[in-house]
Coordinates of C-alpha atoms in Angstrom, one line a residue:
M21 CA 8.7 -4.5 -2.2
L22 CA 10.9 -2.7 0.4
A23 CA 12.5 -4.6 3.1
A24 CA 14.8 -3.3 5.8
P25 CA 18.1 -5.1 5.9
G26 CA 18.1 -8.0 8.4
I27 CA 14.4 -8.7 8.3
H28 CA 13.7 -12.4 8.7
P29 CA 10.3 -14.0 8.0
P30 CA 8.5 -15.3 11.0
L31 CA 10.2 -18.3 12.4
G32 CA 7.9 -19.1 15.3
G33 CA 10.8 -20.1 17.6
G34 CA 9.4 -23.6 17.7
A35 CA 5.8 -22.4 18.2
D36 CA 3.1 -24.8 17.4
L37 CA 1.7 -24.1 13.9
R38 CA -1.8 -24.8 15.1
S39 CA -1.7 -21.7 17.2
S40 CA -0.6 -19.5 14.3
P41 CA -2.3 -16.2 13.7
A42 CA -4.2 -17.5 10.7
S43 CA -6.1 -20.0 12.9
R44 CA -7.0 -17.4 15.6
P45 CA -9.4 -14.6 15.8
R46 CA -7.9 -11.2 15.5
Q47 CA -6.7 -9.8 18.9
P48 CA -8.3 -6.6 20.1
E49 CA -6.1 -3.5 20.5
H50 CA -4.0 -3.9 23.6
R51 CA -0.5 -3.9 25.1
L52 CA 1.2 -7.2 25.5
T53 CA 1.2 -8.5 29.1
V54 CA 3.5 -10.8 31.0
K55 CA 0.6 -13.2 31.7
E56 CA -0.2 -13.3 27.9
V57 CA 3.5 -14.1 27.0
L58 CA 3.7 -16.8 29.7
D59 CA 0.4 -18.4 28.7
E60 CA 1.4 -18.5 25.1
L61 CA 4.8 -20.0 26.0
V62 CA 3.1 -22.7 28.0
A63 CA 0.5 -23.3 25.3
D64 CA 3.4 -23.8 22.8
G65 CA 5.0 -26.4 25.1
L66 CA 8.1 -24.2 25.7
L67 CA 7.6 -23.7 29.4
D68 CA 5.7 -25.4 32.2
R69 CA 3.7 -23.7 34.9
A70 CA 5.8 -25.2 37.7
E71 CA 9.0 -23.4 36.5
I72 CA 7.0 -20.1 36.1
E73 CA 5.8 -20.4 39.7
R74 CA 9.3 -21.3 41.0
A75 CA 10.7 -18.2 39.2
G76 CA 7.9 -16.0 40.5
V77 CA 7.2 -14.6 37.1
G78 CA 3.8 -13.1 36.7
S79 CA 3.1 -13.2 40.4
H80 CA 3.2 -9.4 40.5
P81 CA 0.8 -7.3 38.4
D82 CA 2.3 -5.6 35.4
R83 CA 3.6 -2.2 36.3
G84 CA 4.4 -1.1 32.8
E85 CA 8.0 -0.4 33.7
L86 CA 9.5 -3.1 31.5
H87 CA 8.3 -4.7 28.4
P88 CA 6.8 -8.2 29.1
L89 CA 9.5 -9.9 27.0
V90 CA 12.2 -8.2 29.0
V91 CA 10.5 -9.3 32.3
V92 CA 10.4 -12.9 31.1
A93 CA 13.9 -12.9 29.7
N94 CA 15.3 -11.4 33.0
K95 CA 14.0 -14.5 34.8
Q96 CA 16.3 -16.8 32.8
L97 CA 13.6 -19.4 32.3
R98 CA 14.7 -22.6 30.5
H99 CA 13.2 -24.0 27.4
L100 CA 11.5 -27.4 28.1
Q101 CA 13.2 -29.1 25.2
A102 CA 16.8 -30.2 25.4
P103 CA 19.4 -28.7 25.5
H104 CA 17.2 -26.4 27.7
P105 CA 18.6 -23.0 26.7
A106 CA 17.6 -19.9 28.6
L107 CA 14.8 -18.0 26.9
S108 CA 16.9 -14.9 26.0
L109 CA 15.3 -11.6 25.0
E110 CA 16.3 -12.1 21.4
W111 CA 14.9 -15.6 21.3
L112 CA 11.6 -14.4 22.8
T113 CA 11.5 -11.6 20.3
E114 CA 11.9 -14.0 17.4
W115 CA 9.3 -16.3 19.0
L116 CA 6.8 -13.4 19.3
A117 CA 7.3 -12.4 15.6
G118 CA 6.5 -16.0 14.6
K119 CA 3.6 -16.1 17.0
V120 CA 1.9 -13.0 15.5
G121 CA 3.0 -13.7 11.9
L122 CA 5.2 -10.7 11.4
P123 CA 8.8 -10.6 10.2
Y124 CA 11.5 -10.3 12.8
L125 CA 14.1 -7.6 12.6
R126 CA 17.4 -7.3 14.5
I127 CA 18.0 -3.6 14.3
D128 CA 21.5 -2.9 13.0
P129 CA 22.1 0.9 12.7
L130 CA 24.9 0.3 10.2
K131 CA 22.5 -1.3 7.8
L132 CA 19.7 1.3 8.2
D133 CA 19.2 4.1 5.7
I134 CA 19.5 6.7 8.4
A135 CA 18.8 9.6 5.9
A136 CA 15.4 8.0 4.9
V137 CA 14.5 7.4 8.5
E138 CA 15.5 10.9 9.6
R139 CA 13.2 12.4 6.9
L140 CA 10.3 10.7 8.6
L141 CA 11.0 11.9 12.1
P142 CA 9.1 15.2 11.7
Y143 CA 6.0 13.1 11.1
V144 CA 6.5 10.8 14.0
S145 CA 7.3 12.6 17.2
Y146 CA 9.4 11.0 19.9
E147 CA 6.4 11.0 22.2
Y148 CA 4.2 9.2 19.6
A149 CA 6.9 6.7 18.8
A150 CA 7.5 6.0 22.5
R151 CA 3.8 5.7 23.3
Y152 CA 3.3 3.0 20.6
Q153 CA 6.8 1.5 20.8
I154 CA 7.5 2.1 17.1
L155 CA 10.5 3.2 15.1
P156 CA 10.8 3.8 11.4
V157 CA 13.6 1.6 10.0
A158 CA 13.2 1.8 6.2
A159 CA 11.3 3.9 3.7
D160 CA 10.9 4.3 0.0
E161 CA 8.3 6.3 -2.1
R162 CA 5.6 3.6 -1.6
Q163 CA 6.0 2.3 2.0
V164 CA 7.5 2.7 5.4
V165 CA 8.7 -0.1 7.6
F166 CA 8.2 0.4 11.3
A167 CA 9.7 -1.8 14.0
T168 CA 7.5 -2.5 17.0
A169 CA 7.5 -4.6 20.1
E170 CA 3.7 -4.2 20.5
P171 CA 2.1 -6.3 17.8
Y172 CA -1.5 -5.7 19.1
L173 CA -1.2 -1.9 19.1
T174 CA -2.2 -1.1 15.5
G175 CA -4.3 2.1 15.6
W176 CA -1.2 4.2 14.8
Q177 CA -0.9 2.6 11.4
D178 CA -3.9 4.3 9.9
V179 CA -2.8 7.7 11.3
L180 CA 0.7 7.4 9.9
R181 CA -0.6 5.9 6.6
Q182 CA -2.6 9.1 6.1
A183 CA 0.1 11.4 7.3
L184 CA 2.9 9.8 5.3
R185 CA 0.7 8.9 2.3
R186 CA 2.5 5.5 2.1
E187 CA 1.7 2.0 3.1
I188 CA 2.9 0.8 6.5
Q189 CA 4.7 -2.5 7.1
R190 CA 5.3 -3.7 10.6
V191 CA 8.2 -5.9 11.8
I192 CA 8.9 -7.1 15.4
A193 CA 12.1 -6.0 17.1
N194 CA 13.7 -6.3 20.5
P195 CA 12.0 -3.8 22.8
L196 CA 15.3 -2.7 24.4
D197 CA 16.8 -2.0 20.9
L198 CA 13.6 0.0 20.1
N199 CA 14.0 2.1 23.2
R200 CA 17.7 2.6 22.6
Y201 CA 17.4 3.6 18.9
Q202 CA 14.4 5.9 19.6
L203 CA 16.7 7.8 22.0
E204 CA 19.5 7.9 19.5
F205 CA 17.5 8.9 16.5
Y206 CA 15.4 11.5 18.2

């Protein structure tokens, strides 16, 4: 089975195993929201509502300008458990991967098979990749690995499975890295 270099199995970032994807109903197709991220962090015992209110996170409706993980990371909220580190974007990305049961990938362009990825670009336009926040990061004759920061947007998988005639594997990656490498690759 193909795996992009640097893919880590879901860690959960300390998430409660009782709230794992296996014990939950499948989420409907939707974009991740700040409220959803905050609610899950509270449910996992990683944040408390008082700190969220003090920081003013989630008090404004989502405007879609920044990915919800970026919004939360920018507020420098502190983990409830000692030593109370700030919830960085990378930490939140790993936590999300564990939460949704997908592998986490820190995109390292030096470890990517750029030639394999570039062969896929004619099938996945920049506009399509940006709309769904996806980026091909590995490929072989049987499957293609796509990094995403939107675990609940999955409709694109069937479209690309048919177009590419390969299986699709998803991994979770930092949304800022996704945007950066989309611009670089396209």
